[in-house]
Amino acid sequence: MTRISVRVDGASYQDDVEPRTLLVHYLREQLGKVGTVVGCDTSNCGACTVHLDGEAVKSCTVLAVQADGAEVTTIEGVARGGELHPVQKAFHEMHGLQCGFCTPGMIMASIDLLQDNPDPSEDEVREGIEGNLCRCTGYQNIVRAVQQAAGELRGDGSGPPANGHGAPAEVDTAAAPHVVGQS
Amino acid sequence: MTAVEDRTGAPSPEIGKARKRKEDARLITGRTTWTDNMVLPGMLHLAVVRSPVAHARITNVDVTAAADAPGVVAVFTGADLAEEQGSLPCAWPVTPDMVNPGHPSIAVDRVNHVGEAVAVIVARSKAAAQDAVELVDVDYDGLPVVLDMEEAVEGGADLVHDHLESNTSYHFVFDAGEMGTGSDTEQAFADADVVVSRRLIQQRLIPAFMEPRSVVVQPQGDNYTMWSATQIPHILRVMAAMVTGIPEHKLRVVAPDVGGGFGGKLQVNPEEILCLLIARRLGKPVKWTETRSESLMTAHHGRDQIQYVDIAADREGNVKGLRVRLLADMGAYLRLITPGVPALGAFMYPGIYKFPAYRFECDGVFTNKVPTDAYRGAGRPEATFAIERIMDELAVELGMDPMELRRKNWINADEFPFTTVAGLAYDSGDYETATQQALELLGYDELRAEQQRRRESGDRVQLGIGISTFTEMCGLAPSRVLGSLSFGAGGWEHAAIRMLPTGKVEVVTGSTPHGQGHETAWSQLVADSLGVPFEDIEVLHGDTAISSRGLDTYGSRSLVVGGSAVVKAADKVIAKARKIAAHLLEASEDDLEFSGGRFSVRGTPGAGLGIQEIALAIFAAHDYPEGVEPSIDAEATFDPENFSFPHGTHLCAMEVDTETGFVKIRKYACVDDVGTIVNPLIVEGQVHGGLAQGIAQALYEEAVYDADGNLTTGTFVDYLVPSAADLPHFDTGNTVHTAPGNPIGAKGVGEAGCIASTPAVVNAALDAVRHLGVTDIRMPLTPERVWRAIHAGGDGGDRATAGSNAYGGAQTETTAGGGARSSVSNASSLGGDR
């Protein structure tokens, strides 16, 4: 067992982990962060994508010990103050999900893509998220969602994206964000 | 209209509104209830030891080392569970003499496909269970491996099940002449000017839902609760009770959030039964969650047919007859509807055309592979592919424009309802209008001009346009029809509506979603029916303790059948509320009008009562009429009278690089008629997703076995589920001809895109290179195959069926046996060419 210190979605944890434990298993099984899911065993599908110090990683290809001292943000930590992240909101508005299993990883990868390229073309979005598989949507509405979120993130001119590199997550004690009833 | 109603204004109809989905709230924030998320006190974890060989006798299983491993609680072998495991059910004996060898959940003395369970480890953690898998020592005595269907049906072939007489499970025939729905097929062919024959391959596919299968079972005394990532909690409950002997009323099945299914979770899985058996043995909650590799290897596959298709016509292009012979790969066993999938397709081969004669024959063939079963479309994509491909081949033979040939033969708008040569009564539609719109969406004339230019200039990149005009039978299904097809259940659906005291509404549906958006669409239906706000409605599903009756979600049936049950239940709520309203308003029922959620008294402006107020009044039950129960809750079961028949025209423009074989979809346009559209956002999403899977069959996906029966596409590295970068933008549209057979007028949309798109894509590629002498290319259209077809002739050949290393291109005897294959059927000169 190895002791690690890690901040996940704004909360600090010190835990003993087996050296072979994958970050995704640590998140799901030790921290109960089950919003992040496992979709494959070859790092192809990207369903487990989280941010490690602000960069998207597939958490099935990172050992928990590699996250020692790092800041991890999962799908459960991107909404702030009861407000959805613009990418979450755009996935809802553009019908960028159906079964929703790939969605946490897809959103985390998309946020990362928009940090690197705030104004991606359709082709750039498609290439930017090609490490994440979706079986339901045919991707078209995901592409629309990412481009809509890009517009919103650029358009307000109010500083860096809420989950940019410079803004690590804080524990969100506001009510969980809701979308029901928004039309 | 009363003055009151004019002032408040009736809300705009929900049906037809692009409502954003209620489901999204939990899915985009990670607040989900996937089965694998579940943790119960004392829960044990299962890992399955699987056969590494395709066909063998098990001579010994030594579990000593595994049982002694850290954290391991128990190890079960097939012998341990043989007495209590029964056989996994097959609900569709398509012929009276169909041979079903039985399907153990865990192998006892022999294995019949790679990945079959041979032992189960039970441990305190998933990691401990997984670690111990490698410690189980199994001795196998190898048997000959049967993989090739055409060889398997020959006399003297090695047998998958040596206690059976042959590898053929059944021989299913539909002959329109004999059934009285058409004329004599042999005569039609004898009299025809032109006959075109082809051997087409429907490769084996893997549903590849994103959420791996997962099961949790909690025993509580002699009661059991099973959570499973399933499409069919209701069917699973009945079947699991029958298989294990656990009484049905002691078993509750819950499908929580389920991450996609596409038919792949329309199954009673071996692991679901094993979890139940082991939870019963140990009295402890257990969980099994598969890895992706396990899923690709052992969850059922789809398609896998060899189609021998003959079409007869006169020189003017009037079709005269259609003859189809199928070999359908069952795999090693018959699962829930394995034999029924190709048989369901039997009725769709005539497509949208007016054939006077039709004969269909299908052999279900056993091989040493994982069983096939439902995959999105289930029989209908295969049929649509065959007819839309052969129509193109006939057009080439006749020197006709492929669209002109279709037009000449399709059912005209004024001919509906139309009974086809397969005996189906197509309900409504207009193929011409959908086609016109699709041609405009694509920019057909412009692309044809460009194709001509590229052809004339000998451009290295050639352009082709592919057509697929399709229909499908949906809304499965009228129970009596299913009975006549020997299916083991009905096709009805159930719904209940509970009016809560505060006026909120619970809608209980027996149709179990896994991404389709029932919670949103059903809310829209009920909002319109009851006149209550969309936000006041909650849709409950997927738990047999809450939704007591249901037949679940598959076959584009949910809205058509399940939604209709919801509407019928709402009608009953209104009828019950009307009696209460009449009593409270001191008016005659006949004088009440119900509109916008409110009963008003005709001719008495201002007098009225909302249905949500009635819900509170009847909860209090202080004042209600004699002779009625104090409740306005209601339930309904809807059994459709007929199938529904969505249709559409799909067009694909394809660029083919003749030097590299690389194919690229330049443009894809389709116009679908799915009847009434309840939620355009959801309908469009379903079409997109279907297109992605249909295009993936044409271009990317294939489950490949090597000569020893190992799946060589056993990870997402090798099984090519397309990414965003692999798929084009889709231009979609709709026409609307409502379905007369259900109160909503919906026809079903879940499978349309997947059914229609595959032949459009292949026809497009062929159209691009036909002038180079190419007449067929085997799916998926890999660059290698396309290049070979252009430069070496034939259909591009096998990907890697022979040789025991994948992709080695090992040209062993089996692969090179094209001559032997074509002797099996003289229907095609293309058989197995390299």
Short mmCIF file of N, CA, C and O in Angstrom, two decimals, chain A residues 20 28-29 34-35 37-42 44-45 75-76 84 88-89 91-93 95 97-104 107 122 126-127 129-130 132-141 144 176-183, chain B residues 19-22 24-25 27-31 34 36-37 127 131 206-208 210-212 258-260 262 291-293 375 514-515 535 681-682 684-686 688-689 692-693 701 715-717 721-725 727-730:
data_model
loop_
_atom_site.label_atom_id
_atom_site.label_comp_id
_atom_site.label_asym_id
_atom_site.label_seq_id
_atom_site.Cartn_x
_atom_site.Cartn_y
_atom_site.Cartn_z
N ARG A 20 -0.93 -0.77 -7.86
CA ARG A 20 -1.50 -1.07 -9.18
C ARG A 20 -2.88 -0.44 -9.39
O ARG A 20 -3.44 -0.56 -10.48
N ARG A 28 -13.86 5.61 -8.14
CA ARG A 28 -15.16 4.95 -8.01
C ARG A 28 -15.30 4.17 -6.70
O ARG A 28 -16.30 4.28 -6.01
N GLU A 29 -14.27 3.37 -6.42
CA GLU A 29 -14.44 2.40 -5.35
C GLU A 29 -14.03 2.95 -3.99
O GLU A 29 -14.63 2.61 -2.97
N VAL A 34 -18.79 7.87 -8.46
CA VAL A 34 -19.27 6.94 -9.49
C VAL A 34 -19.82 7.67 -10.72
O VAL A 34 -20.30 7.02 -11.66
N GLY A 35 -19.76 8.98 -10.70
CA GLY A 35 -20.12 9.72 -11.92
C GLY A 35 -19.15 9.42 -13.05
O GLY A 35 -19.50 9.49 -14.23
N VAL A 37 -17.10 6.77 -15.13
CA VAL A 37 -17.41 5.36 -15.40
C VAL A 37 -16.31 4.68 -16.20
O VAL A 37 -15.44 5.34 -16.77
N VAL A 38 -16.38 3.37 -16.23
CA VAL A 38 -15.42 2.56 -16.98
C VAL A 38 -16.14 1.95 -18.19
O VAL A 38 -17.11 1.23 -18.01
N GLY A 39 -15.66 2.24 -19.37
CA GLY A 39 -16.33 1.72 -20.56
C GLY A 39 -15.53 0.70 -21.33
O GLY A 39 -16.07 -0.01 -22.16
N CYS A 40 -14.22 0.64 -21.08
CA CYS A 40 -13.43 -0.36 -21.80
C CYS A 40 -12.19 -0.69 -20.98
O CYS A 40 -12.03 -0.19 -19.87
N ASP A 41 -11.33 -1.53 -21.53
CA ASP A 41 -10.11 -1.88 -20.81
C ASP A 41 -8.88 -1.66 -21.68
O ASP A 41 -7.83 -2.24 -21.43
N THR A 42 -9.03 -0.84 -22.71
CA THR A 42 -7.89 -0.59 -23.59
C THR A 42 -7.69 0.90 -23.85
O THR A 42 -7.02 1.28 -24.81
N ASN A 44 -9.61 3.03 -25.11
CA ASN A 44 -10.16 3.51 -26.38
C ASN A 44 -11.38 4.41 -26.21
O ASN A 44 -11.59 5.31 -27.03
N CYS A 45 -12.20 4.13 -25.20
CA CYS A 45 -13.54 4.73 -25.22
C CYS A 45 -13.61 6.09 -24.56
O CYS A 45 -14.49 6.89 -24.87
N ILE A 75 -16.61 14.81 -13.50
CA ILE A 75 -17.90 15.35 -13.94
C ILE A 75 -18.71 15.89 -12.77
O ILE A 75 -19.52 16.81 -12.93
N GLU A 76 -18.47 15.35 -11.57
CA GLU A 76 -19.24 15.77 -10.40
C GLU A 76 -18.76 17.12 -9.86
O GLU A 76 -19.42 17.70 -9.00
N LEU A 84 -24.80 24.84 -13.95
CA LEU A 84 -24.11 23.91 -14.82
C LEU A 84 -22.94 24.58 -15.53
O LEU A 84 -23.00 25.78 -15.84
N GLN A 88 -21.81 21.36 -19.99
CA GLN A 88 -22.93 20.52 -19.53
C GLN A 88 -24.25 21.05 -20.07
O GLN A 88 -25.10 20.31 -20.58
N LYS A 89 -24.41 22.35 -19.94
CA LYS A 89 -25.66 22.98 -20.38
C LYS A 89 -25.87 22.77 -21.88
O LYS A 89 -26.97 22.48 -22.33
N PHE A 91 -24.68 20.36 -23.77
CA PHE A 91 -25.04 18.97 -24.07
C PHE A 91 -26.54 18.75 -23.87
O PHE A 91 -27.19 18.05 -24.64
N HIS A 92 -27.07 19.35 -22.83
CA HIS A 92 -28.52 19.25 -22.58
C HIS A 92 -29.30 19.97 -23.68
O HIS A 92 -30.24 19.42 -24.25
N GLU A 93 -28.90 21.16 -23.99
CA GLU A 93 -29.68 21.97 -24.94
C GLU A 93 -29.62 21.42 -26.36
O GLU A 93 -30.59 21.52 -27.11
N HIS A 95 -29.15 18.26 -27.16
CA HIS A 95 -29.45 16.81 -27.15
C HIS A 95 -28.19 16.01 -27.52
O HIS A 95 -28.22 15.13 -28.36
N LEU A 97 -26.68 13.86 -25.87
CA LEU A 97 -26.55 12.59 -25.16
C LEU A 97 -27.86 11.82 -25.26
O LEU A 97 -28.92 12.42 -25.41
N GLN A 98 -27.74 10.52 -25.20
CA GLN A 98 -28.93 9.68 -25.15
C GLN A 98 -28.85 8.79 -23.90
O GLN A 98 -29.44 9.12 -22.88
N CYS A 99 -28.10 7.69 -23.96
CA CYS A 99 -28.03 6.86 -22.75
C CYS A 99 -27.21 7.53 -21.67
O CYS A 99 -27.39 7.26 -20.50
N GLY A 100 -26.28 8.38 -22.07
CA GLY A 100 -25.54 9.18 -21.11
C GLY A 100 -24.32 8.51 -20.50
O GLY A 100 -23.65 9.10 -19.65
N PHE A 101 -23.99 7.30 -20.94
CA PHE A 101 -22.85 6.62 -20.32
C PHE A 101 -21.52 7.23 -20.72
O PHE A 101 -20.61 7.35 -19.90
N CYS A 102 -21.41 7.64 -21.97
CA CYS A 102 -20.16 8.26 -22.42
C CYS A 102 -20.08 9.72 -22.00
O CYS A 102 -19.03 10.35 -22.12
N THR A 103 -21.21 10.27 -21.56
CA THR A 103 -21.34 11.71 -21.39
C THR A 103 -20.35 12.34 -20.41
O THR A 103 -19.77 13.38 -20.71
N PRO A 104 -20.12 11.74 -19.23
CA PRO A 104 -19.14 12.36 -18.33
C PRO A 104 -17.77 12.54 -19.00
O PRO A 104 -17.18 13.62 -18.94
N ILE A 107 -17.95 15.14 -21.87
CA ILE A 107 -17.98 16.53 -21.39
C ILE A 107 -16.59 16.94 -20.91
O ILE A 107 -16.12 18.04 -21.23
N GLU A 122 -16.06 22.48 -37.08
CA GLU A 122 -16.69 21.17 -36.92
C GLU A 122 -15.65 20.06 -36.98
O GLU A 122 -15.64 19.16 -36.14
N ARG A 126 -14.60 17.28 -34.14
CA ARG A 126 -14.64 15.84 -34.39
C ARG A 126 -13.28 15.21 -34.10
O ARG A 126 -13.20 14.14 -33.48
N GLU A 127 -12.21 15.85 -34.53
CA GLU A 127 -10.89 15.30 -34.25
C GLU A 127 -10.52 15.45 -32.78
O GLU A 127 -9.87 14.58 -32.20
N ILE A 129 -12.40 15.22 -30.19
CA ILE A 129 -13.04 14.27 -29.27
C ILE A 129 -12.99 12.84 -29.80
O ILE A 129 -13.72 11.98 -29.35
N GLU A 130 -12.08 12.58 -30.74
CA GLU A 130 -12.10 11.24 -31.33
C GLU A 130 -11.59 10.17 -30.38
O GLU A 130 -11.74 8.98 -30.64
N ASN A 132 -12.96 9.70 -27.61
CA ASN A 132 -14.13 9.36 -26.80
C ASN A 132 -15.21 8.77 -27.69
O ASN A 132 -15.64 9.40 -28.66
N LEU A 133 -15.65 7.56 -27.35
CA LEU A 133 -16.65 6.88 -28.17
C LEU A 133 -18.05 7.09 -27.61
O LEU A 133 -18.26 7.05 -26.40
N CYS A 134 -18.98 7.31 -28.52
CA CYS A 134 -20.40 7.37 -28.18
C CYS A 134 -21.10 6.41 -29.13
O CYS A 134 -20.82 6.42 -30.33
N ARG A 135 -21.99 5.58 -28.62
CA ARG A 135 -22.68 4.62 -29.47
C ARG A 135 -24.09 5.10 -29.83
O ARG A 135 -24.73 4.50 -30.67
N CYS A 136 -24.57 6.14 -29.15
CA CYS A 136 -25.99 6.53 -29.32
C CYS A 136 -26.21 7.66 -30.31
O CYS A 136 -27.18 7.62 -31.07
N THR A 137 -25.41 8.69 -30.26
CA THR A 137 -25.81 9.96 -30.88
C THR A 137 -25.35 10.15 -32.31
O THR A 137 -25.82 11.06 -32.98
N GLY A 138 -24.42 9.34 -32.77
CA GLY A 138 -23.84 9.62 -34.09
C GLY A 138 -22.99 10.89 -34.08
O GLY A 138 -22.56 11.35 -35.14
N TYR A 139 -22.79 11.47 -32.91
CA TYR A 139 -21.86 12.59 -32.64
C TYR A 139 -22.35 13.96 -33.12
O TYR A 139 -21.83 14.99 -32.68
N GLN A 140 -23.30 14.01 -34.03
CA GLN A 140 -23.64 15.30 -34.64
C GLN A 140 -24.08 16.32 -33.58
O GLN A 140 -23.67 17.47 -33.61
N ASN A 141 -24.91 15.86 -32.65
CA ASN A 141 -25.39 16.80 -31.63
C ASN A 141 -24.33 17.07 -30.57
O ASN A 141 -24.37 18.10 -29.89
N ARG A 144 -22.44 19.84 -32.18
CA ARG A 144 -23.22 21.08 -32.02
C ARG A 144 -23.10 21.62 -30.60
O ARG A 144 -22.96 22.83 -30.38
N ALA A 176 -27.60 20.90 -5.93
CA ALA A 176 -27.19 20.29 -7.20
C ALA A 176 -27.94 20.96 -8.34
O ALA A 176 -29.10 21.31 -8.21
N PRO A 177 -27.24 21.15 -9.44
CA PRO A 177 -27.89 21.85 -10.55
C PRO A 177 -29.00 21.00 -11.17
O PRO A 177 -28.92 19.80 -11.21
N HIS A 178 -30.01 21.67 -11.61
CA HIS A 178 -31.13 20.97 -12.23
C HIS A 178 -31.40 21.52 -13.61
O HIS A 178 -31.18 22.68 -13.87
N VAL A 179 -31.87 20.65 -14.44
CA VAL A 179 -32.26 21.12 -15.78
C VAL A 179 -33.74 20.85 -16.04
O VAL A 179 -34.29 21.36 -16.99
N VAL A 180 -34.35 20.06 -15.20
CA VAL A 180 -35.75 19.74 -15.45
C VAL A 180 -36.57 21.01 -15.49
O VAL A 180 -36.42 21.88 -14.65
N GLY A 181 -37.40 21.09 -16.46
CA GLY A 181 -38.27 22.25 -16.54
C GLY A 181 -37.71 23.34 -17.41
O GLY A 181 -38.45 24.20 -17.87
N GLN A 182 -36.41 23.30 -17.66
CA GLN A 182 -35.89 24.27 -18.64
C GLN A 182 -36.36 23.83 -20.01
O GLN A 182 -36.30 22.67 -20.33
N SER A 183 -36.85 24.75 -20.74
CA SER A 183 -37.31 24.33 -22.08
C SER A 183 -36.76 25.28 -23.11
O SER A 183 -35.95 26.12 -22.82
N ARG B 19 -38.89 19.36 -26.76
CA ARG B 19 -38.56 19.41 -25.33
C ARG B 19 -37.16 18.87 -25.08
O ARG B 19 -36.81 17.79 -25.55
N LYS B 20 -36.38 19.63 -24.31
CA LYS B 20 -35.10 19.07 -23.86
C LYS B 20 -35.37 18.03 -22.80
O LYS B 20 -36.34 18.14 -22.06
N ARG B 21 -34.49 17.06 -22.71
CA ARG B 21 -34.87 15.87 -21.94
C ARG B 21 -34.72 16.04 -20.43
O ARG B 21 -33.74 16.58 -19.93
N LYS B 22 -35.71 15.51 -19.74
CA LYS B 22 -35.66 15.45 -18.27
C LYS B 22 -34.51 14.57 -17.78
O LYS B 22 -33.92 14.83 -16.74
N ASP B 24 -31.62 14.22 -18.74
CA ASP B 24 -30.27 14.76 -18.83
C ASP B 24 -29.72 15.23 -17.48
O ASP B 24 -28.51 15.19 -17.26
N ALA B 25 -30.61 15.70 -16.61
CA ALA B 25 -30.13 16.33 -15.36
C ALA B 25 -29.14 15.43 -14.63
O ALA B 25 -28.07 15.88 -14.21
N LEU B 27 -27.64 12.73 -15.91
CA LEU B 27 -26.61 12.15 -16.78
C LEU B 27 -25.45 13.12 -17.05
O LEU B 27 -24.31 12.70 -17.21
N ILE B 28 -25.74 14.41 -17.11
CA ILE B 28 -24.67 15.37 -17.40
C ILE B 28 -23.93 15.82 -16.14
O ILE B 28 -22.93 16.53 -16.22
N THR B 29 -24.43 15.40 -14.98
CA THR B 29 -23.77 15.80 -13.74
C THR B 29 -23.13 14.63 -13.01
O THR B 29 -22.56 14.80 -11.94
N GLY B 30 -23.27 13.43 -13.59
CA GLY B 30 -22.66 12.25 -12.95
C GLY B 30 -23.47 11.73 -11.77
O GLY B 30 -22.97 10.95 -10.99
N ARG B 31 -24.72 12.15 -11.65
CA ARG B 31 -25.57 11.66 -10.53
C ARG B 31 -26.41 10.49 -11.02
O ARG B 31 -27.64 10.56 -11.04
N TRP B 34 -26.01 3.73 -12.50
CA TRP B 34 -25.59 2.52 -13.22
C TRP B 34 -25.49 1.36 -12.24
O TRP B 34 -25.10 1.55 -11.08
N ASP B 36 -23.35 -0.90 -11.89
CA ASP B 36 -22.02 -1.09 -11.30
C ASP B 36 -21.72 -0.09 -10.19
O ASP B 36 -20.77 -0.26 -9.43
N ASN B 37 -22.54 0.97 -10.09
CA ASN B 37 -22.33 1.93 -9.00
C ASN B 37 -22.77 1.37 -7.65
O ASN B 37 -22.40 1.90 -6.60
N ALA B 127 -10.96 -7.03 -7.47
CA ALA B 127 -9.56 -7.32 -7.82
C ALA B 127 -9.16 -8.71 -7.36
O ALA B 127 -8.50 -9.46 -8.11
N ASP B 131 -7.93 -11.63 -9.78
CA ASP B 131 -6.61 -12.25 -9.59
C ASP B 131 -6.69 -13.76 -9.58
O ASP B 131 -5.79 -14.45 -10.07
N ILE B 206 -21.11 -6.58 -33.45
CA ILE B 206 -21.23 -6.61 -31.99
C ILE B 206 -21.98 -5.35 -31.56
O ILE B 206 -21.61 -4.25 -31.95
N PRO B 207 -23.07 -5.51 -30.80
CA PRO B 207 -23.86 -4.33 -30.43
C PRO B 207 -23.04 -3.24 -29.75
O PRO B 207 -23.23 -2.06 -30.03
N ALA B 208 -22.12 -3.61 -28.87
CA ALA B 208 -21.18 -2.66 -28.29
C ALA B 208 -21.85 -1.45 -27.64
O ALA B 208 -21.44 -0.31 -27.84
N MET B 210 -22.39 1.12 -24.73
CA MET B 210 -21.25 1.72 -24.01
C MET B 210 -21.12 1.24 -22.56
O MET B 210 -20.03 1.11 -22.03
N GLU B 211 -22.26 1.00 -21.92
CA GLU B 211 -22.16 0.52 -20.53
C GLU B 211 -22.00 -0.99 -20.53
O GLU B 211 -22.89 -1.71 -20.97
N PRO B 212 -20.89 -1.51 -20.04
CA PRO B 212 -20.75 -2.96 -19.96
C PRO B 212 -21.87 -3.56 -19.11
O PRO B 212 -22.42 -2.90 -18.23
N VAL B 258 -29.56 2.60 -17.54
CA VAL B 258 -28.93 1.59 -18.41
C VAL B 258 -28.28 2.30 -19.60
O VAL B 258 -28.94 3.09 -20.28
N GLY B 259 -27.02 2.01 -19.80
CA GLY B 259 -26.22 2.74 -20.77
C GLY B 259 -26.23 2.13 -22.15
O GLY B 259 -25.23 1.63 -22.64
N GLY B 260 -27.39 2.18 -22.79
CA GLY B 260 -27.48 1.69 -24.16
C GLY B 260 -27.72 0.20 -24.21
O GLY B 260 -27.40 -0.53 -23.27
N PHE B 262 -29.32 -1.45 -27.74
CA PHE B 262 -29.31 -1.74 -29.18
C PHE B 262 -29.62 -3.20 -29.47
O PHE B 262 -29.13 -3.77 -30.44
N THR B 291 -15.78 -6.81 -18.10
CA THR B 291 -14.84 -5.92 -18.75
C THR B 291 -15.30 -5.75 -20.20
O THR B 291 -16.12 -6.52 -20.70
N ARG B 292 -14.77 -4.78 -20.89
CA ARG B 292 -15.12 -4.61 -22.30
C ARG B 292 -14.72 -5.83 -23.12
O ARG B 292 -15.45 -6.27 -24.01
N SER B 293 -13.56 -6.38 -22.82
CA SER B 293 -13.12 -7.55 -23.58
C SER B 293 -14.08 -8.71 -23.38
O SER B 293 -14.41 -9.43 -24.32
N TYR B 375 -29.77 -7.35 -32.71
CA TYR B 375 -28.96 -6.13 -32.77
C TYR B 375 -29.72 -5.13 -33.65
O TYR B 375 -30.21 -5.51 -34.72
N HIS B 514 -33.41 2.93 -22.14
CA HIS B 514 -31.97 2.91 -21.85
C HIS B 514 -31.28 3.92 -22.77
O HIS B 514 -30.31 3.60 -23.41
N GLY B 515 -31.88 5.11 -22.80
CA GLY B 515 -31.31 6.19 -23.60
C GLY B 515 -32.30 6.84 -24.54
O GLY B 515 -32.00 7.86 -25.15
N GLU B 535 -43.99 19.69 -16.35
CA GLU B 535 -43.13 19.59 -15.17
C GLU B 535 -43.81 18.83 -14.03
O GLU B 535 -43.15 18.40 -13.08
N LEU B 681 -36.56 16.61 -31.36
CA LEU B 681 -35.17 16.51 -30.91
C LEU B 681 -34.79 15.04 -30.73
O LEU B 681 -33.73 14.58 -31.18
N ILE B 682 -35.68 14.30 -30.09
CA ILE B 682 -35.41 12.88 -29.83
C ILE B 682 -35.44 12.09 -31.14
O ILE B 682 -34.59 11.22 -31.37
N GLU B 684 -34.75 13.14 -34.16
CA GLU B 684 -33.52 13.42 -34.91
C GLU B 684 -32.34 12.68 -34.30
O GLU B 684 -31.50 12.10 -35.02
N GLY B 685 -32.28 12.65 -32.98
CA GLY B 685 -31.19 11.95 -32.30
C GLY B 685 -31.20 10.46 -32.59
O GLY B 685 -30.15 9.84 -32.80
N GLN B 686 -32.40 9.88 -32.62
CA GLN B 686 -32.50 8.45 -32.93
C GLN B 686 -32.04 8.18 -34.37
O GLN B 686 -31.37 7.18 -34.63
N HIS B 688 -29.91 9.98 -36.14
CA HIS B 688 -28.44 10.13 -36.17
C HIS B 688 -27.74 8.87 -35.66
O HIS B 688 -26.80 8.37 -36.27
N GLY B 689 -28.20 8.40 -34.51
CA GLY B 689 -27.54 7.24 -33.90
C GLY B 689 -27.69 5.99 -34.75
O GLY B 689 -26.76 5.19 -34.87
N ALA B 692 -25.33 6.21 -37.66
CA ALA B 692 -23.95 5.92 -37.27
C ALA B 692 -23.71 4.41 -37.24
O ALA B 692 -22.68 3.92 -37.72
N GLN B 693 -24.68 3.67 -36.72
CA GLN B 693 -24.47 2.22 -36.62
C GLN B 693 -24.60 1.53 -37.99
O GLN B 693 -23.89 0.58 -38.27
N GLU B 701 -17.20 -1.98 -39.02
CA GLU B 701 -17.31 -3.01 -37.98
C GLU B 701 -17.41 -4.43 -38.54
O GLU B 701 -18.12 -4.67 -39.51
N THR B 715 -11.29 -6.27 -28.63
CA THR B 715 -11.19 -5.02 -27.88
C THR B 715 -11.60 -3.88 -28.80
O THR B 715 -11.74 -4.07 -30.02
N PHE B 716 -11.75 -2.70 -28.25
CA PHE B 716 -12.08 -1.54 -29.07
C PHE B 716 -10.88 -1.08 -29.92
O PHE B 716 -11.01 -0.17 -30.73
N VAL B 717 -9.72 -1.71 -29.71
CA VAL B 717 -8.61 -1.44 -30.61
C VAL B 717 -8.91 -2.08 -31.98
O VAL B 717 -8.60 -1.52 -33.03
N VAL B 721 -15.69 0.60 -33.48
CA VAL B 721 -16.81 1.51 -33.24
C VAL B 721 -16.36 2.89 -33.68
O VAL B 721 -15.33 3.38 -33.22
N PRO B 722 -17.07 3.53 -34.60
CA PRO B 722 -16.55 4.79 -35.15
C PRO B 722 -16.52 5.92 -34.14
O PRO B 722 -17.36 6.00 -33.24
N SER B 723 -15.54 6.78 -34.30
CA SER B 723 -15.44 8.00 -33.49
C SER B 723 -16.07 9.14 -34.27
O SER B 723 -16.49 8.98 -35.42
N ALA B 724 -16.12 10.30 -33.64
CA ALA B 724 -16.69 11.49 -34.29
C ALA B 724 -15.98 11.80 -35.60
O ALA B 724 -16.59 12.27 -36.57
N ALA B 725 -14.69 11.52 -35.63
CA ALA B 725 -13.90 11.85 -36.82
C ALA B 725 -14.16 10.88 -37.98
O ALA B 725 -13.80 11.16 -39.12
N LEU B 727 -17.20 9.81 -38.89
CA LEU B 727 -18.57 9.93 -39.39
C LEU B 727 -18.81 11.31 -39.97
O LEU B 727 -18.23 12.29 -39.53
N PRO B 728 -19.71 11.39 -40.96
CA PRO B 728 -19.99 12.68 -41.59
C PRO B 728 -21.12 13.42 -40.85
O PRO B 728 -21.73 12.89 -39.93
N HIS B 729 -21.36 14.61 -41.32
CA HIS B 729 -22.56 15.34 -40.93
C HIS B 729 -23.74 14.70 -41.66
O HIS B 729 -23.60 14.28 -42.80
N PHE B 730 -24.88 14.62 -40.98
CA PHE B 730 -26.07 14.05 -41.62
C PHE B 730 -27.08 15.15 -41.90
O PHE B 730 -27.37 15.96 -41.02
#
